[in-house]
Every structure is written in structure tokens, then in C-alpha cells.
Short mmCIF file of C-alpha atoms in Angstrom, two decimals:
data_model
loop_
_atom_site.label_atom_id
_atom_site.label_comp_id
_atom_site.label_asym_id
_atom_site.label_seq_id
_atom_site.Cartn_x
_atom_site.Cartn_y
_atom_site.Cartn_z
CA MET A 99 -45.32 229.36 169.20
CA LEU A 100 -54.77 226.99 174.36
CA ALA A 101 -60.79 219.69 179.73
CA ALA A 102 -62.17 221.76 182.38
CA MET A 103 -59.97 224.11 184.36
CA PRO A 104 -60.31 225.16 187.98
CA GLY A 105 -60.77 228.72 189.16
CA PRO A 106 -58.15 230.68 191.10
CA PRO A 107 -56.13 228.34 193.31
CA THR A 108 -56.63 228.09 197.03
CA ARG A 109 -53.57 225.94 197.64
CA ARG A 110 -51.01 228.70 197.21
CA VAL A 111 -50.70 232.44 197.60
CA LEU A 112 -51.13 234.22 194.30
CA SER A 113 -48.45 236.64 193.19
CA ARG A 114 -49.10 240.24 194.23
CA GLY A 115 -48.74 241.46 190.66
CA THR A 116 -51.38 239.04 189.41
CA ILE A 117 -53.91 240.02 192.08
CA LEU A 118 -53.32 243.70 191.46
CA PHE A 119 -53.79 243.24 187.75
CA ALA A 120 -57.07 241.47 188.44
CA CYS A 121 -58.29 244.42 190.48
CA ALA A 122 -57.08 246.90 187.90
CA THR A 123 -58.72 245.33 184.88
CA ALA A 124 -61.98 244.79 186.73
CA ALA A 125 -61.98 248.39 187.90
CA LEU A 126 -60.97 249.73 184.51
CA ALA A 127 -63.88 248.01 182.78
CA VAL A 128 -66.13 251.00 183.33
CA SER A 129 -67.87 253.42 181.04
CA PRO A 130 -65.95 256.47 179.80
CA ALA A 131 -68.10 258.68 182.01
CA ALA A 132 -67.01 256.75 185.11
CA ALA A 133 -63.39 257.25 184.10
CA GLU A 134 -63.54 260.98 184.82
CA ASP A 135 -60.88 262.66 186.98
CA ASN A 136 -58.11 260.40 185.76
CA ALA A 137 -59.55 257.24 187.34
CA VAL A 138 -57.47 255.16 184.95
CA ARG A 139 -54.31 256.82 186.18
CA VAL A 140 -55.31 256.17 189.79
CA PHE A 141 -55.86 252.48 189.19
CA LEU A 142 -52.71 251.95 187.15
CA LYS A 143 -50.64 253.72 189.78
CA ARG A 144 -52.20 252.26 192.92
CA THR A 145 -52.92 248.72 191.80
CA ILE A 146 -50.28 248.06 189.17
CA GLY A 147 -47.70 250.24 190.94
CA LEU A 148 -46.70 252.41 187.99
CA THR A 149 -44.79 255.60 188.69
CA ASP A 150 -45.74 259.11 187.59
CA SER A 151 -43.05 258.90 184.94
CA GLN A 152 -44.45 255.63 183.60
CA MET A 153 -47.96 257.08 183.54
CA THR A 154 -46.64 260.04 181.55
CA ASP A 155 -45.11 257.60 179.09
CA ILE A 156 -48.39 255.72 178.68
CA GLU A 157 -50.38 258.92 178.14
CA ALA A 158 -47.80 259.99 175.55
CA GLY A 159 -48.34 256.75 173.65
CA ARG A 160 -45.18 255.01 174.81
CA VAL A 161 -45.28 251.38 175.90
CA VAL A 162 -44.62 250.61 179.56
CA THR A 163 -43.88 247.04 180.67
CA ARG A 164 -43.16 245.32 183.94
CA GLN A 165 -42.08 241.81 184.90
CA LEU A 166 -44.34 240.04 187.38
CA PRO A 167 -43.30 237.26 189.75
CA GLY A 168 -44.29 233.68 188.96
CA ALA A 169 -45.75 231.15 191.37
CA ASP A 170 -42.83 228.76 190.71
CA LYS A 171 -39.69 228.45 188.61
CA PRO A 172 -41.39 227.37 185.36
CA GLU A 173 -43.86 230.29 185.45
CA MET A 174 -43.07 233.58 183.70
CA ALA A 175 -45.26 236.67 183.51
CA ALA A 176 -45.12 240.22 182.20
CA PHE A 177 -47.49 243.20 182.14
CA GLY A 178 -47.70 246.00 179.59
CA ALA A 179 -49.86 249.00 178.73
CA VAL A 180 -50.05 251.77 176.14
CA ARG A 181 -52.56 254.40 175.07
CA VAL A 182 -53.76 254.13 171.47
CA ALA A 183 -55.00 257.20 169.58
CA ALA A 184 -57.73 255.37 167.66
CA ASP A 185 -60.97 253.56 168.37
CA LYS A 186 -61.40 249.92 169.27
CA ALA A 187 -63.05 249.15 165.95
CA ALA A 188 -59.81 250.02 164.12
CA PHE A 189 -57.86 247.60 166.33
CA LEU A 190 -60.36 244.78 165.82
CA GLN A 191 -60.55 245.36 162.08
CA ARG A 192 -56.77 245.05 161.71
CA LEU A 193 -56.64 242.11 164.09
CA SER A 194 -58.93 240.23 161.72
CA ASP A 195 -55.83 239.80 159.52
CA VAL A 196 -54.15 237.75 162.24
CA ALA A 197 -51.08 236.68 160.27
CA ARG A 198 -50.18 240.28 159.48
CA PHE A 199 -51.23 241.84 162.78
CA ARG A 200 -49.44 239.28 164.97
CA ARG A 201 -46.17 239.38 163.07
CA SER A 202 -43.29 240.78 165.16
CA PRO A 203 -39.53 241.29 164.69
CA SER A 204 -38.95 237.80 166.09
CA THR A 205 -41.44 236.14 163.71
CA LEU A 206 -39.86 234.08 160.94
CA GLN A 207 -43.02 232.54 159.46
CA ILE A 208 -46.74 232.71 160.28
CA GLY A 209 -50.06 231.48 158.91
CA VAL A 210 -53.73 230.83 159.75
CA PHE A 211 -55.54 227.49 160.01
CA HIS A 212 -58.92 226.73 158.51
CA THR A 213 -61.60 224.96 160.53
CA PRO A 214 -61.05 222.09 159.97
CA PRO A 215 -57.36 222.61 159.15
CA VAL A 216 -55.68 221.39 155.97
CA VAL A 217 -52.01 220.76 155.16
CA SER A 218 -51.91 223.70 152.75
CA ASP A 219 -52.44 226.00 155.76
CA LEU A 220 -48.77 225.25 156.51
CA ASP A 221 -47.37 225.86 153.02
CA ALA A 222 -45.17 228.69 154.32
CA LEU A 223 -43.66 226.59 157.13
CA THR A 224 -40.15 225.18 156.73
CA LEU A 225 -38.39 222.61 158.93
CA GLU A 226 -35.18 223.77 160.58
CA ASP A 227 -32.03 221.65 160.20
CA GLY A 228 -31.98 221.14 163.95
CA ASP A 229 -35.59 219.97 164.02
CA PHE A 230 -34.96 217.55 161.14
CA THR A 231 -32.02 216.06 163.05
CA ALA A 232 -34.03 215.96 166.28
CA ALA A 233 -36.95 214.14 164.64
CA ARG A 234 -34.53 211.51 163.31
CA GLN A 235 -32.84 210.99 166.67
CA CYS A 236 -35.87 211.32 168.99
CA LYS A 237 -36.77 208.67 171.50
CA ALA A 238 -39.07 208.79 174.48
CA GLY A 239 -37.41 210.60 177.37
CA ASP A 240 -34.65 212.05 175.21
CA CYS A 241 -35.78 214.32 172.39
CA ASP A 242 -35.01 217.85 171.29
CA LEU A 243 -38.58 218.35 170.09
CA LYS A 244 -41.74 218.44 172.19
CA LEU A 245 -43.61 215.41 170.88
CA ALA A 246 -46.17 212.96 172.20
CA ARG A 247 -45.42 209.24 172.29
CA SER A 248 -47.96 208.72 169.49
CA ALA A 249 -46.04 211.22 167.34
CA LEU A 250 -42.77 209.38 167.99
CA ASP A 251 -44.43 206.09 167.03
CA ARG A 252 -45.75 207.65 163.85
CA ILE A 253 -42.34 209.02 162.87
CA ARG A 254 -40.79 205.62 163.50
CA ALA A 255 -43.45 203.87 161.41
CA GLU A 256 -43.67 206.29 158.48
CA MET A 257 -40.16 207.66 157.98
CA ASP A 258 -37.36 206.12 155.93
CA TRP A 259 -34.43 208.29 156.92
CA SER A 260 -32.20 206.76 154.23
CA ALA A 261 -34.49 207.88 151.41
CA PRO A 262 -33.09 210.64 149.18
CA ASP A 263 -36.19 212.75 149.83
CA ALA A 264 -36.19 212.15 153.59
CA ARG A 265 -36.12 215.89 154.34
CA ALA A 266 -39.22 216.55 152.23
CA ARG A 267 -41.01 213.53 153.72
CA ALA A 268 -40.17 214.62 157.27
CA THR A 269 -41.44 218.14 156.58
CA LEU A 270 -44.72 216.83 155.17
CA LEU A 271 -45.17 214.41 158.06
CA MET A 272 -44.55 217.14 160.64
CA LYS A 273 -47.09 219.37 158.89
CA GLN A 274 -49.65 216.56 158.80
CA MET A 275 -49.15 215.87 162.50
CA LEU A 276 -49.69 219.58 163.29
CA VAL A 277 -52.88 219.56 161.20
CA ASP A 278 -54.11 216.44 163.00
CA TYR A 279 -53.27 218.06 166.34
CA VAL A 280 -55.24 221.21 165.57
CA ALA A 281 -58.17 219.18 164.20
CA ALA A 282 -58.30 217.13 167.41
CA TYR A 283 -58.19 220.31 169.50
CA GLN A 284 -60.97 221.92 167.46
CA LYS A 285 -63.13 218.87 168.23
CA GLY A 286 -62.11 218.16 171.82
CA GLY A 287 -60.54 221.31 173.27
CA THR A 288 -57.84 221.41 175.94
CA ALA A 289 -58.18 217.69 176.72
CA GLU A 290 -56.71 216.97 173.27
CA MET A 291 -53.47 218.85 173.96
CA ALA A 292 -50.46 216.53 174.08
CA THR A 293 -48.57 214.79 176.84
CA THR A 294 -45.02 215.35 175.65
CA VAL A 295 -42.25 212.82 176.29
CA ASP A 296 -39.15 214.79 175.30
CA ASN A 297 -37.83 214.50 178.87
CA PRO A 298 -37.73 211.52 181.26
CA GLN A 299 -40.72 213.00 183.11
CA PRO A 300 -43.71 213.25 180.71
CA MET A 301 -45.36 216.68 180.62
CA ASP A 302 -49.15 216.86 180.51
CA LEU A 303 -49.90 220.05 178.56
CA PRO A 304 -53.59 220.25 179.62
CA ALA A 305 -52.47 220.23 183.25
CA GLU A 306 -49.84 222.88 182.53
CA PHE A 307 -52.43 225.10 180.90
CA ARG A 308 -54.74 224.69 183.90
CA LYS A 309 -51.89 226.00 186.05
CA VAL A 310 -51.63 229.07 183.82
CA VAL A 311 -55.35 229.76 184.16
CA ALA A 312 -55.29 229.09 187.92
CA ALA A 313 -52.54 231.72 188.24
CA SER A 314 -54.54 234.18 186.13
CA PRO A 315 -57.47 235.44 188.24
CA TYR A 316 -57.42 238.64 186.17
CA LEU A 317 -59.26 236.63 183.51
CA LEU A 318 -62.02 235.63 185.91
CA GLN A 319 -62.22 239.16 187.33
CA TYR A 320 -62.36 240.98 183.99
CA ALA A 321 -64.26 238.53 181.80
CA PRO A 322 -65.68 235.42 183.49
CA GLU A 323 -67.61 234.63 180.30
CA LEU A 324 -64.35 234.49 178.35
CA GLN A 325 -62.74 232.24 180.95
CA ARG A 326 -65.64 229.81 180.68
CA ALA A 327 -65.34 229.86 176.90
CA LEU A 328 -61.65 228.92 177.12
CA GLU A 329 -62.47 226.18 179.62
CA GLU A 330 -65.40 224.72 177.70
CA TYR A 331 -64.29 225.11 174.07
CA PRO A 332 -65.61 223.77 171.75
CA ASN A 333 -68.77 223.07 173.81
CA GLY A 334 -71.17 225.99 173.95
CA ARG A 335 -70.84 229.29 172.16
CA LEU A 336 -69.88 232.61 173.73
CA ALA A 337 -71.96 235.43 172.31
CA GLY A 338 -69.72 238.05 170.74
CA ALA A 339 -66.72 235.71 170.43
CA GLU A 340 -64.72 234.83 167.33
CA ASP A 341 -62.17 231.98 167.34
CA VAL A 342 -59.10 232.02 165.10
CA PHE A 343 -56.33 229.41 164.91
CA TYR A 344 -52.88 230.31 163.72
CA TRP A 345 -49.29 229.07 163.76
CA ALA A 346 -46.01 230.94 163.97
CA LYS A 347 -42.31 230.14 163.86
CA ASP A 348 -40.49 232.59 166.11
CA LYS A 349 -36.88 233.14 167.11
CA PHE A 350 -37.13 233.10 170.91
CA GLY A 351 -33.70 231.62 171.55
CA PRO A 352 -31.02 229.52 169.86
CA LYS A 353 -33.72 227.29 168.33
CA PRO A 354 -36.63 228.76 166.33
CA THR A 355 -39.89 227.58 167.87
CA ILE A 356 -43.03 226.48 166.03
CA ALA A 357 -46.14 227.30 168.07
CA VAL A 358 -49.87 226.84 167.54
CA HIS A 359 -52.37 229.34 168.97
CA HIS A 360 -56.08 229.57 169.65
CA LEU A 361 -57.05 233.25 169.50
CA THR A 362 -60.43 234.36 170.88
CA ILE A 363 -61.64 237.88 170.10
CA TRP A 364 -64.53 238.84 172.37
CA ARG A 365 -66.89 241.81 172.29
CA ASP A 366 -69.41 241.79 175.14
CA PRO A 367 -72.85 242.10 173.47
CA ALA A 368 -74.27 243.51 176.71
CA ASP A 369 -71.57 246.15 177.27
CA ALA A 370 -69.74 247.73 174.34
CA ALA A 371 -67.01 248.96 176.70
CA ARG A 372 -65.82 245.41 177.39
CA VAL A 373 -63.54 244.05 174.68
CA ALA A 374 -60.81 241.46 175.23
CA VAL A 375 -58.54 239.20 173.24
CA ALA A 376 -57.25 235.88 174.64
CA ASP A 377 -54.35 234.16 172.88
CA LYS A 378 -53.98 230.56 174.09
CA GLN A 379 -50.85 228.65 173.13
CA ILE A 380 -51.82 225.01 172.55
CA TYR A 381 -48.46 223.69 171.35
CA ALA A 382 -44.82 224.75 171.03
CA SER A 383 -41.96 222.70 169.61
CA HIS A 384 -39.39 224.08 172.10
CA TYR A 385 -39.13 225.82 175.48
CA PHE A 386 -42.84 226.41 176.29
CA GLN A 387 -45.30 224.13 178.09
CA ALA A 388 -48.32 226.45 177.98
CA GLY A 389 -49.15 230.11 177.61
CA LEU A 390 -51.97 232.64 177.79
CA ASP A 391 -51.91 236.27 176.64
CA LEU A 392 -54.88 238.41 177.69
CA THR A 393 -55.29 241.87 176.19
CA ALA A 394 -58.04 244.17 177.46
CA LEU A 395 -59.17 247.18 175.43
CA VAL A 396 -60.13 249.82 178.00
CA ASP A 397 -61.75 253.17 177.16
CA ALA A 398 -59.49 256.15 177.86
CA PRO A 399 -60.84 259.43 179.27
CA SER A 400 -61.92 262.11 176.82
CA PRO A 401 -60.42 264.28 175.59
CA PRO A 402 -58.44 263.06 173.73
CA GLY A 403 -60.17 259.66 173.99
CA GLY A 404 -58.85 256.52 172.35
CA PHE A 405 -58.26 253.45 174.45
CA TYR A 406 -55.66 251.66 176.54
CA LEU A 407 -54.22 248.30 175.55
CA VAL A 408 -53.61 246.50 178.85
CA ASP A 409 -51.75 243.23 178.38
CA LEU A 410 -50.70 240.39 180.64
CA TYR A 411 -48.80 237.41 179.30
CA ARG A 412 -48.26 234.33 181.45
CA ALA A 413 -46.41 231.18 180.37
CA ARG A 414 -44.88 228.00 181.73
CA ILE A 415 -41.48 227.02 180.37
CA ASP A 416 -38.86 224.31 180.67
CA PRO A 417 -36.83 225.78 183.55
CA PRO A 418 -33.08 225.80 182.89
CA THR A 419 -30.80 223.81 185.17
CA GLY A 420 -27.14 223.99 186.06
CA MET A 421 -24.75 226.67 187.31
CA LEU A 422 -25.97 229.31 184.86
CA SER A 423 -29.68 228.67 185.35
CA GLY A 424 -30.15 231.98 187.19
CA VAL A 425 -28.54 233.95 184.37
CA ILE A 426 -30.56 232.08 181.76
CA LEU A 427 -33.80 232.63 183.69
CA GLY A 428 -33.04 236.34 183.80
CA LYS A 429 -32.66 236.40 180.04
CA ILE A 430 -35.91 234.51 179.60
CA HIS A 431 -37.74 236.97 181.88
CA GLY A 432 -36.30 239.85 179.88
CA GLY A 433 -37.21 238.19 176.59
CA ILE A 434 -40.82 237.68 177.66
CA GLU A 435 -41.12 241.30 178.79
CA GLN A 436 -39.56 242.41 175.50
CA GLY A 437 -42.08 240.27 173.63
CA VAL A 438 -44.98 242.03 175.38
CA ALA A 439 -43.43 245.40 174.51
CA GLU A 440 -42.97 244.41 170.85
CA ARG A 441 -46.57 243.24 170.54
CA LEU A 442 -47.98 246.41 172.08
CA LYS A 443 -45.78 248.69 169.96
CA ALA A 444 -46.75 246.86 166.78
CA ALA A 445 -50.45 246.86 167.72
CA LYS A 446 -50.39 250.61 168.39
CA VAL A 447 -48.63 251.44 165.13
CA ARG A 448 -50.88 249.22 163.04
CA THR A 449 -54.07 250.43 164.73
CA GLU A 450 -53.22 254.09 164.33
CA ALA A 451 -52.11 253.72 160.70
CA GLN A 452 -54.46 255.40 158.24
#
């Protein structure tokens, strides 16, 4: 269900969609007065490549999404936008109840962590049968859960799988390990994200997240202060930023996935027009290596006013292999685009609700 990171890469050509989004969000971050004469429409059409029909949908309050190409096979990305008939304050007020606001049709369970986290933060979380079996059978290089070697050692040392209450003990241990993981991240930032050993080739999650940021120049273009905050957390404080940590169990595929997120809500103290939300995935039990969802709140022309939610989600996944890998990748792309659409639809409905 987010160590220092480099800026935009120079070693490869960035995807056209990503560069265009960078230009669009930077250009859209202007005052309402500068947005006269449908400037927003011009930028969304010319830089993002939306059609007249899609622009009509956005203006009518309908969500428009588009898949964007990734830099390599593990990288997935999708763009979305919608016009919201409310003010930004209403969105931010409702977002403060993260567990309710972030719930979607695919969400099975969700909750918020304290700082520092405690096990009771995960009271609502249950362990799936498949995850219980996987934890019992896991070994380095062959595991159906994304776990670090230290987590495997801890399971081996602390679990008695023959005990009559083994299921309850395993659930409590998994919760405690998630709490310890979040606590370490809150103290040390990205460097404390795991190196998972579920496959023969260990996966360094900090490095994977750096790849996500390197492929996301829109973040540097639109809000360089926010990028630095994500890079440097927990060192230094970004004025106008609020950090929230939450977990969610979602049904992305055959196996429900438990993910942990670092959400940063940022209001630029120097420019009230600049508001952004960064959702950094710092752990997922299945499928995902890293993820970053950036949502910009951009003033819409008046009348009728309101604002645009402009969203770009980028993630790195375990790429499927085999004869059907192309078909499976297509489904994953579609699922990610659908997820962006669901989030925008839910955000619009909840923001506009009286």
C-alpha cells in the first residue's frame, strides 16, 4: 500500500509525458488573474495533449486520465485531472481525515499512524490466509512477501508455528514489525526503507524510490521545496508542510496488499496559489517496489472558479515474466490508471459535499 535523492537524470531520456507534465504544472502555478483567456485549457491541451473533448469533460467536472510511458519495464505512470467546484480549503480540511478521505473502492482496511507509531495504530489490520502461509514458508530468495532479511530472521526466532495460537502470534509480530519499520523511517527517512529479499536478487527500496524521483521532474519544476523535503526528511522542516503516516490494505490483484505511506500536505507560505500533496509509498507487501503520487491544486479561471486537481502517479513494480507478461502488464497499466481515476472522483465528491 516514501537518503538523499538525485535530481532529474542525465543518463537517460525522460518520457515525453513526464516532461510535458513538468511544464504544465509549472506553468499552471500562476495566479488566477494570469489564468485569463483559458490559459489552463491551453496548457492542458498543448503540453499534456488533451483533446477538446477531454477538456470539455474536465470543465464539466468529469475525470480525465491518461497512461504515460515508463522509463523501463518496472516503471508505471498515469496522469489525471478534474475540475472541483469548491475551494482548496474544503479539500484540505477533508484530507485532514486521511483514513476516510483516502479510502477507495479497492480499500479493504486503512488506518493512521501516530508519531512515534504504536501497535494499536494497526488494530483494524488483519492478516490474510495467504500472507500467514507465506510468512511460515518464507526464506531468503524465495518468499511471497516483501521482507528484509532481518524480518525473516525475526520471524524464524520468534515464531512457533506449531502453537495453537500461531495465527494470532504471527499477526501481532507482523504488526510490531510494521510499527518498528515506520518508527525507523520517522527517525532516519528514506535510508531506513528495507532491502527486500523475496527474490534471488535483493531489492534496495531506497534506490528504487530514487529512481521514481529521478523520473519525476514535475516535482522539481512545480515545487522544488517539496522535493527537498521528501529527500531530506526528517532533517529540516518545510514551512507550510504537514506530515501524516498511514497504512492501507488494498485489493490491487489476486493478493491484497498492505502498504505504508508518508503523506506530505504542503501550502506555500509565500504564495497561497501553490498547494500540493505528495503521497510517498515507503513499503508494500506485494507487487510494488516504490511509488509517488503528486497532486497539485491549481486555481481555475473565474467564473465559475474552483480549482483543478492535477495528479500524476508513478510507481515501480515487480515486472511480470513469461508468455503472458505483456497481457499482465497491460492490466497493471490499466489498473494504475483506474486507481488515479478512482482517487480523483472520490476527492471531488468528498470536497464538494456540503
